[in-house]
JSON list of C-alpha atoms in Angstrom, two decimals:
[
{"chain": "A", "resi": 11, "resn": "MET", "atom": "CA", "xyz": [0.00, 0.00, 0.00]},
{"chain": "A", "resi": 12, "resn": "ASP", "atom": "CA", "xyz": [1.35, 3.40, -0.93]},
{"chain": "A", "resi": 13, "resn": "ILE", "atom": "CA", "xyz": [0.76, 6.78, 0.64]},
{"chain": "A", "resi": 14, "resn": "PHE", "atom": "CA", "xyz": [-1.27, 9.21, -1.46]},
{"chain": "A", "resi": 15, "resn": "PHE", "atom": "CA", "xyz": [0.38, 12.26, -3.02]},
{"chain": "A", "resi": 16, "resn": "ASN", "atom": "CA", "xyz": [3.96, 11.02, -2.73]},
{"chain": "A", "resi": 17, "resn": "ASP", "atom": "CA", "xyz": [6.73, 13.32, -3.79]},
{"chain": "A", "resi": 18, "resn": "PRO", "atom": "CA", "xyz": [8.80, 11.35, -6.33]},
{"chain": "A", "resi": 19, "resn": "ASN", "atom": "CA", "xyz": [11.91, 13.31, -5.28]},
{"chain": "A", "resi": 20, "resn": "ILE", "atom": "CA", "xyz": [11.88, 11.99, -1.71]},
{"chain": "A", "resi": 21, "resn": "VAL", "atom": "CA", "xyz": [14.48, 9.32, -1.08]},
{"chain": "A", "resi": 22, "resn": "ARG", "atom": "CA", "xyz": [12.98, 6.49, 0.95]},
{"chain": "A", "resi": 23, "resn": "LEU", "atom": "CA", "xyz": [15.38, 4.68, 3.23]},
{"chain": "A", "resi": 24, "resn": "PRO", "atom": "CA", "xyz": [15.74, 0.93, 3.74]},
{"chain": "A", "resi": 25, "resn": "PRO", "atom": "CA", "xyz": [14.77, -0.40, 7.19]},
{"chain": "A", "resi": 26, "resn": "GLU", "atom": "CA", "xyz": [18.31, -0.28, 8.63]},
{"chain": "A", "resi": 27, "resn": "GLU", "atom": "CA", "xyz": [18.54, 3.47, 7.96]},
{"chain": "A", "resi": 28, "resn": "VAL", "atom": "CA", "xyz": [15.12, 4.65, 9.23]},
{"chain": "A", "resi": 29, "resn": "ARG", "atom": "CA", "xyz": [15.45, 7.13, 12.10]},
{"chain": "A", "resi": 30, "resn": "LEU", "atom": "CA", "xyz": [13.40, 9.39, 14.33]},
{"chain": "A", "resi": 31, "resn": "ARG", "atom": "CA", "xyz": [13.90, 12.92, 13.01]},
{"chain": "A", "resi": 32, "resn": "ASP", "atom": "CA", "xyz": [12.00, 14.78, 15.71]},
{"chain": "A", "resi": 33, "resn": "VAL", "atom": "CA", "xyz": [10.32, 13.99, 19.03]},
{"chain": "A", "resi": 34, "resn": "GLN", "atom": "CA", "xyz": [8.28, 16.58, 20.94]},
{"chain": "A", "resi": 35, "resn": "ILE", "atom": "CA", "xyz": [6.61, 15.86, 24.28]},
{"chain": "A", "resi": 36, "resn": "THR", "atom": "CA", "xyz": [3.84, 18.15, 25.58]},
{"chain": "A", "resi": 37, "resn": "PRO", "atom": "CA", "xyz": [2.44, 17.25, 29.01]},
{"chain": "A", "resi": 38, "resn": "GLN", "atom": "CA", "xyz": [-1.19, 18.18, 29.65]},
{"chain": "A", "resi": 39, "resn": "PRO", "atom": "CA", "xyz": [-1.33, 18.14, 33.48]},
{"chain": "A", "resi": 40, "resn": "GLU", "atom": "CA", "xyz": [-4.98, 19.16, 33.82]},
{"chain": "A", "resi": 41, "resn": "SER", "atom": "CA", "xyz": [-6.09, 16.00, 31.98]},
{"chain": "A", "resi": 42, "resn": "GLY", "atom": "CA", "xyz": [-3.30, 13.56, 32.90]},
{"chain": "A", "resi": 43, "resn": "ARG", "atom": "CA", "xyz": [-2.40, 13.16, 29.24]},
{"chain": "A", "resi": 44, "resn": "VAL", "atom": "CA", "xyz": [0.77, 13.56, 27.22]},
{"chain": "A", "resi": 45, "resn": "LYS", "atom": "CA", "xyz": [0.83, 14.67, 23.60]},
{"chain": "A", "resi": 46, "resn": "ILE", "atom": "CA", "xyz": [3.69, 13.17, 21.58]},
{"chain": "A", "resi": 47, "resn": "HIS", "atom": "CA", "xyz": [4.70, 14.39, 18.14]},
{"chain": "A", "resi": 48, "resn": "LEU", "atom": "CA", "xyz": [7.00, 12.07, 16.15]},
{"chain": "A", "resi": 49, "resn": "GLU", "atom": "CA", "xyz": [8.62, 12.51, 12.79]},
{"chain": "A", "resi": 50, "resn": "LEU", "atom": "CA", "xyz": [10.41, 9.69, 10.96]},
{"chain": "A", "resi": 51, "resn": "THR", "atom": "CA", "xyz": [12.70, 9.71, 7.97]},
{"chain": "A", "resi": 52, "resn": "PRO", "atom": "CA", "xyz": [10.96, 8.55, 4.76]},
{"chain": "A", "resi": 53, "resn": "PHE", "atom": "CA", "xyz": [10.93, 4.75, 4.57]},
{"chain": "A", "resi": 54, "resn": "GLN", "atom": "CA", "xyz": [10.64, 1.96, 2.01]},
{"chain": "A", "resi": 55, "resn": "LYS", "atom": "CA", "xyz": [9.06, -0.53, 4.41]},
{"chain": "A", "resi": 56, "resn": "ARG", "atom": "CA", "xyz": [6.54, 0.49, 7.08]},
{"chain": "A", "resi": 57, "resn": "PRO", "atom": "CA", "xyz": [8.09, 0.51, 10.57]},
{"chain": "A", "resi": 58, "resn": "ASN", "atom": "CA", "xyz": [6.63, -0.27, 13.99]},
{"chain": "A", "resi": 59, "resn": "ILE", "atom": "CA", "xyz": [6.87, 2.24, 16.83]},
{"chain": "A", "resi": 60, "resn": "SER", "atom": "CA", "xyz": [6.80, 1.51, 20.55]},
{"chain": "A", "resi": 61, "resn": "VAL", "atom": "CA", "xyz": [6.25, 4.25, 23.15]},
{"chain": "A", "resi": 62, "resn": "SER", "atom": "CA", "xyz": [6.76, 3.57, 26.86]},
{"chain": "A", "resi": 63, "resn": "ILE", "atom": "CA", "xyz": [6.34, 6.10, 29.70]},
{"chain": "A", "resi": 64, "resn": "THR", "atom": "CA", "xyz": [7.62, 5.36, 33.22]},
{"chain": "A", "resi": 65, "resn": "SER", "atom": "CA", "xyz": [7.42, 7.37, 36.42]},
{"chain": "A", "resi": 66, "resn": "SER", "atom": "CA", "xyz": [10.48, 8.43, 38.43]},
{"chain": "A", "resi": 67, "resn": "THR", "atom": "CA", "xyz": [9.88, 5.39, 40.67]},
{"chain": "A", "resi": 68, "resn": "GLY", "atom": "CA", "xyz": [10.17, 3.08, 37.62]},
{"chain": "A", "resi": 69, "resn": "LYS", "atom": "CA", "xyz": [6.46, 2.25, 37.49]},
{"chain": "A", "resi": 70, "resn": "GLU", "atom": "CA", "xyz": [5.00, 1.97, 33.97]},
{"chain": "A", "resi": 71, "resn": "ALA", "atom": "CA", "xyz": [2.55, 4.85, 33.45]},
{"chain": "A", "resi": 72, "resn": "ALA", "atom": "CA", "xyz": [1.63, 4.16, 29.81]},
{"chain": "A", "resi": 73, "resn": "ARG", "atom": "CA", "xyz": [2.59, 2.05, 26.81]},
{"chain": "A", "resi": 74, "resn": "THR", "atom": "CA", "xyz": [1.45, 1.91, 23.20]},
{"chain": "A", "resi": 75, "resn": "THR", "atom": "CA", "xyz": [2.59, 0.32, 19.97]},
{"chain": "A", "resi": 76, "resn": "ILE", "atom": "CA", "xyz": [1.91, 1.43, 16.42]},
{"chain": "A", "resi": 77, "resn": "LEU", "atom": "CA", "xyz": [2.21, -1.37, 13.88]},
{"chain": "A", "resi": 78, "resn": "GLU", "atom": "CA", "xyz": [3.42, -0.67, 10.35]},
{"chain": "A", "resi": 79, "resn": "THR", "atom": "CA", "xyz": [2.70, 3.04, 10.24]},
{"chain": "A", "resi": 80, "resn": "MET", "atom": "CA", "xyz": [2.11, 4.56, 6.83]},
{"chain": "A", "resi": 81, "resn": "LEU", "atom": "CA", "xyz": [2.93, 8.08, 8.02]},
{"chain": "A", "resi": 82, "resn": "THR", "atom": "CA", "xyz": [6.23, 9.83, 8.64]},
{"chain": "A", "resi": 83, "resn": "LYS", "atom": "CA", "xyz": [4.57, 12.37, 10.96]},
{"chain": "A", "resi": 84, "resn": "LEU", "atom": "CA", "xyz": [2.44, 11.17, 13.86]},
{"chain": "A", "resi": 85, "resn": "GLU", "atom": "CA", "xyz": [0.77, 12.86, 16.80]},
{"chain": "A", "resi": 86, "resn": "LEU", "atom": "CA", "xyz": [-0.41, 10.73, 19.72]},
{"chain": "A", "resi": 87, "resn": "THR", "atom": "CA", "xyz": [-2.24, 11.57, 22.92]},
{"chain": "A", "resi": 88, "resn": "ILE", "atom": "CA", "xyz": [-1.46, 9.10, 25.68]},
{"chain": "A", "resi": 89, "resn": "HIS", "atom": "CA", "xyz": [-3.37, 8.85, 28.96]},
{"chain": "A", "resi": 90, "resn": "LEU", "atom": "CA", "xyz": [-1.16, 8.24, 32.01]},
{"chain": "A", "resi": 91, "resn": "ARG", "atom": "CA", "xyz": [-2.24, 5.69, 34.61]},
{"chain": "A", "resi": 92, "resn": "GLU", "atom": "CA", "xyz": [-2.43, 7.48, 37.95]},
{"chain": "A", "resi": 93, "resn": "PRO", "atom": "CA", "xyz": [-0.73, 10.76, 36.88]},
{"chain": "A", "resi": 94, "resn": "GLU", "atom": "CA", "xyz": [1.36, 12.42, 39.57]},
{"chain": "A", "resi": 95, "resn": "PRO", "atom": "CA", "xyz": [1.51, 16.23, 39.28]},
{"chain": "A", "resi": 96, "resn": "GLY", "atom": "CA", "xyz": [5.04, 17.56, 39.74]},
{"chain": "A", "resi": 97, "resn": "SER", "atom": "CA", "xyz": [6.63, 14.18, 38.99]},
{"chain": "A", "resi": 98, "resn": "GLU", "atom": "CA", "xyz": [9.27, 13.47, 36.39]},
{"chain": "A", "resi": 99, "resn": "TYR", "atom": "CA", "xyz": [8.53, 10.85, 33.73]},
{"chain": "A", "resi": 100, "resn": "SER", "atom": "CA", "xyz": [10.78, 9.09, 31.22]},
{"chain": "A", "resi": 101, "resn": "VAL", "atom": "CA", "xyz": [9.66, 8.42, 27.66]},
{"chain": "A", "resi": 102, "resn": "GLU", "atom": "CA", "xyz": [11.34, 5.77, 25.51]},
{"chain": "A", "resi": 103, "resn": "ILE", "atom": "CA", "xyz": [10.46, 5.58, 21.83]},
{"chain": "A", "resi": 104, "resn": "SER", "atom": "CA", "xyz": [11.71, 2.71, 19.66]},
{"chain": "A", "resi": 105, "resn": "VAL", "atom": "CA", "xyz": [11.41, 2.29, 15.90]},
{"chain": "A", "resi": 106, "resn": "TYR", "atom": "CA", "xyz": [11.66, -1.34, 14.90]},
{"chain": "A", "resi": 107, "resn": "TYR", "atom": "CA", "xyz": [10.92, -4.03, 12.35]},
{"chain": "A", "resi": 108, "resn": "GLN", "atom": "CA", "xyz": [9.62, -7.49, 13.25]},
{"chain": "A", "resi": 109, "resn": "LYS", "atom": "CA", "xyz": [10.03, -10.48, 10.99]},
{"chain": "A", "resi": 110, "resn": "LEU", "atom": "CA", "xyz": [6.99, -12.71, 11.41]},
{"chain": "A", "resi": 111, "resn": "PRO", "atom": "CA", "xyz": [6.94, -16.44, 10.73]},
{"chain": "A", "resi": 112, "resn": "GLN", "atom": "CA", "xyz": [5.08, -17.75, 7.69]},
{"chain": "A", "resi": 113, "resn": "PRO", "atom": "CA", "xyz": [1.54, -18.98, 8.33]},
{"chain": "A", "resi": 114, "resn": "SER", "atom": "CA", "xyz": [1.07, -22.72, 8.54]},
{"chain": "A", "resi": 115, "resn": "GLU", "atom": "CA", "xyz": [-1.85, -25.13, 8.30]},
{"chain": "A", "resi": 116, "resn": "GLU", "atom": "CA", "xyz": [-0.67, -26.93, 11.43]},
{"chain": "A", "resi": 117, "resn": "GLU", "atom": "CA", "xyz": [-1.11, -25.59, 14.93]},
{"chain": "A", "resi": 118, "resn": "VAL", "atom": "CA", "xyz": [2.46, -25.07, 16.03]},
{"chain": "A", "resi": 119, "resn": "GLU", "atom": "CA", "xyz": [3.73, -22.79, 18.76]},
{"chain": "A", "resi": 120, "resn": "VAL", "atom": "CA", "xyz": [6.31, -20.52, 17.16]},
{"chain": "A", "resi": 121, "resn": "GLN", "atom": "CA", "xyz": [8.79, -18.31, 19.00]},
{"chain": "A", "resi": 122, "resn": "LEU", "atom": "CA", "xyz": [8.94, -14.81, 17.53]},
{"chain": "A", "resi": 123, "resn": "PRO", "atom": "CA", "xyz": [12.41, -13.60, 16.62]},
{"chain": "A", "resi": 124, "resn": "GLU", "atom": "CA", "xyz": [13.79, -10.53, 18.36]},
{"chain": "A", "resi": 125, "resn": "PRO", "atom": "CA", "xyz": [12.74, -7.27, 16.66]},
{"chain": "A", "resi": 126, "resn": "MET", "atom": "CA", "xyz": [15.32, -5.30, 14.71]},
{"chain": "A", "resi": 127, "resn": "ILE", "atom": "CA", "xyz": [15.46, -1.96, 16.56]},
{"chain": "A", "resi": 128, "resn": "VAL", "atom": "CA", "xyz": [16.68, 0.69, 14.13]},
{"chain": "A", "resi": 129, "resn": "ASP", "atom": "CA", "xyz": [16.38, 3.77, 16.36]},
{"chain": "A", "resi": 130, "resn": "ARG", "atom": "CA", "xyz": [15.63, 4.55, 19.98]},
{"chain": "A", "resi": 131, "resn": "GLN", "atom": "CA", "xyz": [15.29, 7.83, 21.84]},
{"chain": "A", "resi": 132, "resn": "LYS", "atom": "CA", "xyz": [14.80, 8.58, 25.51]},
{"chain": "A", "resi": 133, "resn": "THR", "atom": "CA", "xyz": [13.69, 11.85, 27.03]},
{"chain": "A", "resi": 134, "resn": "THR", "atom": "CA", "xyz": [12.09, 13.12, 30.22]},
{"chain": "A", "resi": 135, "resn": "PHE", "atom": "CA", "xyz": [9.32, 15.55, 31.10]},
{"chain": "A", "resi": 136, "resn": "ILE", "atom": "CA", "xyz": [7.73, 16.90, 34.26]},
{"chain": "A", "resi": 137, "resn": "MET", "atom": "CA", "xyz": [3.98, 16.72, 34.72]},
{"chain": "A", "resi": 138, "resn": "ALA", "atom": "CA", "xyz": [3.69, 20.28, 36.08]}
]
């Protein structure tokens, strides 16, 4: 599937070269939400994105995964579990590819291979 209105002059990168270009975190303390803006380099194959938010005590506050995004620019709003005003949070964003096993007629339990992480960024914010 191809994205509409592609610019033929844009160079799309192979999976190993896909990177996060920009990450912006905007806490919304009154609602306990966090707005995350991501921008990826143009890609040939659609990547997966994992976002994990942890509190300063190491407790997971939120997690989401986007599978095979078609877009290079994304904006997410994530709801924190039990938001703590004034606390510092860590955000880890990973861009990865996952090779899936071929479907089979037989019922066989298959171990998934480790994902190929091509980029990872960590940042912090304070829920003011």
